[in-house]
mmCIF file of C-alpha atoms in Angstrom:
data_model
loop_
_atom_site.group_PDB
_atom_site.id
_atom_site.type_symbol
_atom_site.label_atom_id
_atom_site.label_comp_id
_atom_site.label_asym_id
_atom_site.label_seq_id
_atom_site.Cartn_x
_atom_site.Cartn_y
_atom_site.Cartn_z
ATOM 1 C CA UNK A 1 0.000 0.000 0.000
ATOM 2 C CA UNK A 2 1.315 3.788 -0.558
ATOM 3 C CA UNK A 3 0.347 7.190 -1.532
ATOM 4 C CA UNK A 4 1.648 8.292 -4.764
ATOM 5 C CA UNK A 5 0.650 11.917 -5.240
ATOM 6 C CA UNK A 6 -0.548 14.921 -3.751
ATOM 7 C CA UNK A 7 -1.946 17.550 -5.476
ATOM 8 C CA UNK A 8 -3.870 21.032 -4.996
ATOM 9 C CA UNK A 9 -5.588 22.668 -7.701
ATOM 10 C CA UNK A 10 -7.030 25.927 -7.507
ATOM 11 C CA UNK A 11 -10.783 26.957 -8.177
ATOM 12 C CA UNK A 12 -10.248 27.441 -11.584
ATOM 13 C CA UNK A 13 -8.521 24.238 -12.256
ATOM 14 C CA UNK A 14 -4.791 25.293 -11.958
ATOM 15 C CA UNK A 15 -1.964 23.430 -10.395
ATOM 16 C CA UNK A 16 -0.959 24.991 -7.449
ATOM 17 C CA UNK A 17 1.078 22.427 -5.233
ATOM 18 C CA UNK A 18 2.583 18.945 -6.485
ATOM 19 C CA UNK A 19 4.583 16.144 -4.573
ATOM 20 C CA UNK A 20 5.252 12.646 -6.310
ATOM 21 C CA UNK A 21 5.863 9.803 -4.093
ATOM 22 C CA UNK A 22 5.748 7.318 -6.232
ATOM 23 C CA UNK A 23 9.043 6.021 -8.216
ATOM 24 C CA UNK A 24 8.213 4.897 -11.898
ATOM 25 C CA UNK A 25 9.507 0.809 -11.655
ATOM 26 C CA UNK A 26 12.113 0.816 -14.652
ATOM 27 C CA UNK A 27 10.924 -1.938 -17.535
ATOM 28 C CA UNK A 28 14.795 -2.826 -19.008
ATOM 29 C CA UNK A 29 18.029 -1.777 -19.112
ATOM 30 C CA UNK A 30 20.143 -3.138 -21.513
ATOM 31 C CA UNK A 31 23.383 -2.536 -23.297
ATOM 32 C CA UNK A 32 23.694 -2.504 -27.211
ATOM 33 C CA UNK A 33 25.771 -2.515 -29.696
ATOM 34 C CA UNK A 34 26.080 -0.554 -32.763
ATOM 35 C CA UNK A 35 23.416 -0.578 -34.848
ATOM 36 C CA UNK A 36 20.488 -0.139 -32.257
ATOM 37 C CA UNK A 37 18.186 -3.267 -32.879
ATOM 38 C CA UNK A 38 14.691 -1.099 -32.447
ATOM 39 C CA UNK A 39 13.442 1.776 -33.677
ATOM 40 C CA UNK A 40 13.102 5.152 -32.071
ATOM 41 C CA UNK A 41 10.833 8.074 -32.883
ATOM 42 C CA UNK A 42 9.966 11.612 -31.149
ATOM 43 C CA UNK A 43 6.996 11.856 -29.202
ATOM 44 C CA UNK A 44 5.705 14.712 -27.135
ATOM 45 C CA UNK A 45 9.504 16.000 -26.628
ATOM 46 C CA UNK A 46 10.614 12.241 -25.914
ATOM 47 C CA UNK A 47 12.340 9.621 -27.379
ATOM 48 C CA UNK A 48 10.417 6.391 -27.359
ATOM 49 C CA UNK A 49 9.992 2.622 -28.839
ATOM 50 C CA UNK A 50 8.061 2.784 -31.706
ATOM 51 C CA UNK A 51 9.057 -0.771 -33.202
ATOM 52 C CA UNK A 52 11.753 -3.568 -31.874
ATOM 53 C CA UNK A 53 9.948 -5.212 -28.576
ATOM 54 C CA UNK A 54 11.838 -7.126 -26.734
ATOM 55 C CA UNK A 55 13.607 -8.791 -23.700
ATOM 56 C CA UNK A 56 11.432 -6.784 -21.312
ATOM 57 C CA UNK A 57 11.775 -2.966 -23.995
ATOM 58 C CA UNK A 58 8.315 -2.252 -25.127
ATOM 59 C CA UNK A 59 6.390 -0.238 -28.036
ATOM 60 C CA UNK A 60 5.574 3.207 -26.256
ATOM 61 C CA UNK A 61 8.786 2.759 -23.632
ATOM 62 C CA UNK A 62 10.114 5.974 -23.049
ATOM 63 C CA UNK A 63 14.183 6.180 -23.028
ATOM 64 C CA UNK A 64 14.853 6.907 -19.641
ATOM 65 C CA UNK A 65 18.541 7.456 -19.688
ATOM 66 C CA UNK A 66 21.578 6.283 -21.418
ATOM 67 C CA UNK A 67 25.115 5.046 -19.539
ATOM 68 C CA UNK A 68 23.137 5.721 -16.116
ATOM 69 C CA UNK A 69 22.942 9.451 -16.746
ATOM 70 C CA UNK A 70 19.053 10.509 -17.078
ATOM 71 C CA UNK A 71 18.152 11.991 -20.388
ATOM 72 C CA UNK A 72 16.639 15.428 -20.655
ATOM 73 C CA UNK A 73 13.635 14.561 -23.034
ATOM 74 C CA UNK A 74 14.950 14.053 -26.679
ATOM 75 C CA UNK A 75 18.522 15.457 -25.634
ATOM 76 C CA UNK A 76 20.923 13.463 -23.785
ATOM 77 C CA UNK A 77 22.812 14.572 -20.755
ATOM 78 C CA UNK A 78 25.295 16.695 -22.167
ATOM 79 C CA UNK A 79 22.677 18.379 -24.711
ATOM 80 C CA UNK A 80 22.703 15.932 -27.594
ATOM 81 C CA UNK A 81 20.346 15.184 -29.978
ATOM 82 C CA UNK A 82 19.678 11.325 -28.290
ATOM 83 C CA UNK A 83 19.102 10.277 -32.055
ATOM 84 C CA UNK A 84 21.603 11.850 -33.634
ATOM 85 C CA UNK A 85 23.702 10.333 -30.621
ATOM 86 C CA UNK A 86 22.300 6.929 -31.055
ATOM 87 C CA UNK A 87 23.427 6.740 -35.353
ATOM 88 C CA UNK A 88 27.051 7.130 -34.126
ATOM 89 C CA UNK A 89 28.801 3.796 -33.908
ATOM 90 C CA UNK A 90 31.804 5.501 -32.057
ATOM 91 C CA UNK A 91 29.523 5.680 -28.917
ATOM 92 C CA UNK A 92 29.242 1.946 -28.551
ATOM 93 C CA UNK A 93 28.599 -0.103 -26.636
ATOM 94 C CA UNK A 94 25.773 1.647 -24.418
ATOM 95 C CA UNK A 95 23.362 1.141 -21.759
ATOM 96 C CA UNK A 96 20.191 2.494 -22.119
ATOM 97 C CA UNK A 97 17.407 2.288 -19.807
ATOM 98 C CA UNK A 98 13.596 2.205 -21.132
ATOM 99 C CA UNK A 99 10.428 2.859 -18.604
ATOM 100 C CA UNK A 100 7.121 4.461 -18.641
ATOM 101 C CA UNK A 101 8.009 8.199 -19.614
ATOM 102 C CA UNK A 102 7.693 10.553 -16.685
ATOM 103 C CA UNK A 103 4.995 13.491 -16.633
ATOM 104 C CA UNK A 104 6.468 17.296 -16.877
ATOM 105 C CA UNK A 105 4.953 19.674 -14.212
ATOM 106 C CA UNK A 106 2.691 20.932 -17.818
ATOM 107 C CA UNK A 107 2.036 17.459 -18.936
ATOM 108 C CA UNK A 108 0.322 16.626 -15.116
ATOM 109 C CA UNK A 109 -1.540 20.039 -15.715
ATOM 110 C CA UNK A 110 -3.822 18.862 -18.068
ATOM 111 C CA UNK A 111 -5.568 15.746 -16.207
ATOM 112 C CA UNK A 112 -6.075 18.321 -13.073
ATOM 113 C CA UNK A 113 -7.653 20.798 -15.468
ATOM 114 C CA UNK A 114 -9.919 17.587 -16.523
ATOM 115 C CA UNK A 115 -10.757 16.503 -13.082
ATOM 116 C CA UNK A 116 -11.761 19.653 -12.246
ATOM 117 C CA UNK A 117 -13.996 20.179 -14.644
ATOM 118 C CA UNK A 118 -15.590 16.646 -14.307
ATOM 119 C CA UNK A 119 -15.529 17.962 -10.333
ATOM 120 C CA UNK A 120 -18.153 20.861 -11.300
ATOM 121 C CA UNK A 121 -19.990 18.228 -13.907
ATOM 122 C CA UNK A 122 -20.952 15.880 -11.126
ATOM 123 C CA UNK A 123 -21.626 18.448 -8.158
ATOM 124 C CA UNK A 124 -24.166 19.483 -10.972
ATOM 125 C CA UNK A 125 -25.300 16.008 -11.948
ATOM 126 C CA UNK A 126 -25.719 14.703 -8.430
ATOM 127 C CA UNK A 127 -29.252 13.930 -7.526
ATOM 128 C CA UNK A 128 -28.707 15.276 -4.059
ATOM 129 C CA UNK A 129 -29.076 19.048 -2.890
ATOM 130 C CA UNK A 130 -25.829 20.708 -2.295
ATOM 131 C CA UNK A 131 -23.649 18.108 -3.605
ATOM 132 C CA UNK A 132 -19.993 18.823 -3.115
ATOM 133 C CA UNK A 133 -18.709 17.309 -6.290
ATOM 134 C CA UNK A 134 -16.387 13.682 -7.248
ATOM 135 C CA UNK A 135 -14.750 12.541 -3.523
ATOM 136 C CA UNK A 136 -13.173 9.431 -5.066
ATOM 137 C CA UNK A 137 -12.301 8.122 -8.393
ATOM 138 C CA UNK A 138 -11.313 4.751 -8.191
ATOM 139 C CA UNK A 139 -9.850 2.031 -10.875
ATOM 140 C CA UNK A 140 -7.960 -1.661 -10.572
ATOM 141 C CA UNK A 141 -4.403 0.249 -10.163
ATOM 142 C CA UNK A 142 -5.140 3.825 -7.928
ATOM 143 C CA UNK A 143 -8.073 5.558 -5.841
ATOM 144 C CA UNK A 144 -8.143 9.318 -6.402
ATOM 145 C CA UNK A 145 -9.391 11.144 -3.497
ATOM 146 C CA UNK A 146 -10.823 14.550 -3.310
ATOM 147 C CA UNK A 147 -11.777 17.745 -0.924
ATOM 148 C CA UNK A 148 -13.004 20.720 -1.442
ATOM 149 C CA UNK A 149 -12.082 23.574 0.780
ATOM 150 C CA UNK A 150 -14.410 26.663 1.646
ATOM 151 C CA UNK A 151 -11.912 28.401 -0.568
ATOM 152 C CA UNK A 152 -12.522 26.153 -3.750
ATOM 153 C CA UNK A 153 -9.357 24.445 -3.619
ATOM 154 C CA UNK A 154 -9.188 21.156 -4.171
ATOM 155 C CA UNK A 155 -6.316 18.853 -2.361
ATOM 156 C CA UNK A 156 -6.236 15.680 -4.425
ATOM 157 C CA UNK A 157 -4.474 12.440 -3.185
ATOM 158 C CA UNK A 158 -3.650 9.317 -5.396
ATOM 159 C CA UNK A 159 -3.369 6.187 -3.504
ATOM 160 C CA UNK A 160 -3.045 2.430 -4.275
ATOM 161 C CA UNK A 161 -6.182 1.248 -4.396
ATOM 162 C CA UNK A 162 -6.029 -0.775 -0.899
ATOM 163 C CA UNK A 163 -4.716 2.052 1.201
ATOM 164 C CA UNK A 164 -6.644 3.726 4.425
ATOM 165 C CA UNK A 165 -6.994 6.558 6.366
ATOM 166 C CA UNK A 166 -7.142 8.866 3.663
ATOM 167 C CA UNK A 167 -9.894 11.042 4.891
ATOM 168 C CA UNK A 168 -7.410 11.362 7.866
ATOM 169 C CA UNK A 169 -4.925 12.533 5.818
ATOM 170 C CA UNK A 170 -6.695 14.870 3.574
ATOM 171 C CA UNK A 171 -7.795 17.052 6.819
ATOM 172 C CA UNK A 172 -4.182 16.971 7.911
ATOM 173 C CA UNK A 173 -3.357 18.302 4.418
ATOM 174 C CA UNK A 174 -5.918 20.885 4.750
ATOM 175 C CA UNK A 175 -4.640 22.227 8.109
ATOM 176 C CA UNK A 176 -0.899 22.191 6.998
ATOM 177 C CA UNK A 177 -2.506 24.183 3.876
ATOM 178 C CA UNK A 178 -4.289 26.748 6.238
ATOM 179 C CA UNK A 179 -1.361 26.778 9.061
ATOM 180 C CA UNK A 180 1.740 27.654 6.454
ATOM 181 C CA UNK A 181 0.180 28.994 3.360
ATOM 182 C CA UNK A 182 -2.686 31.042 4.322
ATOM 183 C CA UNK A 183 -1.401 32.136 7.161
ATOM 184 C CA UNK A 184 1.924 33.471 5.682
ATOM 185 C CA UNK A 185 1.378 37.256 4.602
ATOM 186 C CA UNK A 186 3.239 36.689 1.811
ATOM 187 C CA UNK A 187 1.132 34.198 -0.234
ATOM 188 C CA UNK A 188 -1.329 35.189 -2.549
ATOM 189 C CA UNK A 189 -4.550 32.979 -2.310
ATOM 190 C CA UNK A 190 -4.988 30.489 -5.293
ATOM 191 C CA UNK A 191 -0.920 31.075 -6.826
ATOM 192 C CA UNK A 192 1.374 28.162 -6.521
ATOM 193 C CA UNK A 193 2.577 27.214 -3.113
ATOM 194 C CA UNK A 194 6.560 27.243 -2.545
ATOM 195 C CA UNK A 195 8.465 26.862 0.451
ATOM 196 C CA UNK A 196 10.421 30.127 1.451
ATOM 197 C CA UNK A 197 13.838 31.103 1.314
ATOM 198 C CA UNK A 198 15.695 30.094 4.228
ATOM 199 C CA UNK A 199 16.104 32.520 6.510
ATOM 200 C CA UNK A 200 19.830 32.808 7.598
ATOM 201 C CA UNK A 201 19.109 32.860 11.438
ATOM 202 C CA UNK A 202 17.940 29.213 11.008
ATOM 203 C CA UNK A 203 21.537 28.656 10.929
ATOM 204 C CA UNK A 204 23.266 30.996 13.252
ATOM 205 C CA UNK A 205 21.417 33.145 16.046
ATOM 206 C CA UNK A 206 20.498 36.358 14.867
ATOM 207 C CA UNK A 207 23.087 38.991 16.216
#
């Protein structure tokens, strides 16, 4: 059992808060030789399998980083083109490591901006009076749990589908939300959440 993700989205659907606990399992890792026995292609900014499956690599497998050094979408560590990179035999032999590709900060925008919307769809739908909107999505492989605050933000939590205590949790979120962001005078209501520069007397006493 764990919890993945935590998110808050503002009442107009935008991310304001993210923290990913969950670590994407890697698929393969294996080392080649020149020539590269699948076949690559750019998607969405990344390099991924778009023919060759096998020994554990498969169609749709993003490449996750190449001689243990994590790739910066279709450039390599250093700033290469990863398939211009890949055509030169002189870089042989390498180990590349394929895995689900991970979500940008913009890519994980766009299924918040959907829940929320689907939020205000079933408050609306709901048979019953006053209906606060979707509390819980669930599926075979996560459970994603809602709340509402007075404020319209909405701290989501994704969870493996067995886990408990999450209503627990999601008031503990809430008063961590009201005790260190709306109570700094600093923070705007609804703009992203960030922690704050450390303060140089947390180190030394302040003379």
């Amino acid at each position: 059992m764990a919890i993945f993700s935590v998110y808050a989205v503002n009442k107009s659907g935008g991310f304001i808060y993210q923290y990913d606990n969950y670590v994407h399992r890697a698929e393969a890792e294996k080392t080649f030789r020149y020539p590269l026995d699948c076949v690559l292609k750019i998607h969405d900014e990344k390099v991924v399998v778009s023919f060759g499956q096998r020994d554990g690599i498969r169609v749709g497998n993003a490449l996750l980083s190449i001689n243990g050094l994590d790739v910066n979408g279709k450039f390599t560590a250093d700033g290469k083109e990863i398939i211009e990179y890949l055509k030169d035999s002189t870089n042989y032999p390498l180990s590349i490591l394929f895995g689900r590709a991970r979500l940008s900060s913009n890519e994980k925008l766009m299924p918040a901006s959907m829940f929320h919307s689907l939020f205000a769809i079933g408050s609306q739908l709901s048979p019953e009076v006053g209906s606060t909107g979707i509390e819980m999505l669930e599926t075979d492989m996560f459970k994603r749990h809602c709340f509402q605050t007075l404020t319209g933000i909405k701290l989501i939590v994704l969870t493996d589908p067995r886990q408990s205590g999450i209503d627990e949790l999601l008031r503990k979120i809430y008063e961590i939300y009201s005790d260190f962001a709306l109570k700094n005078p600093f923070y705007s209501l609804a703009m992203p959440i960030r922690p704050p520069p450390q303060c140089r007397c947390w180190a030394s006493p302040c003379s």
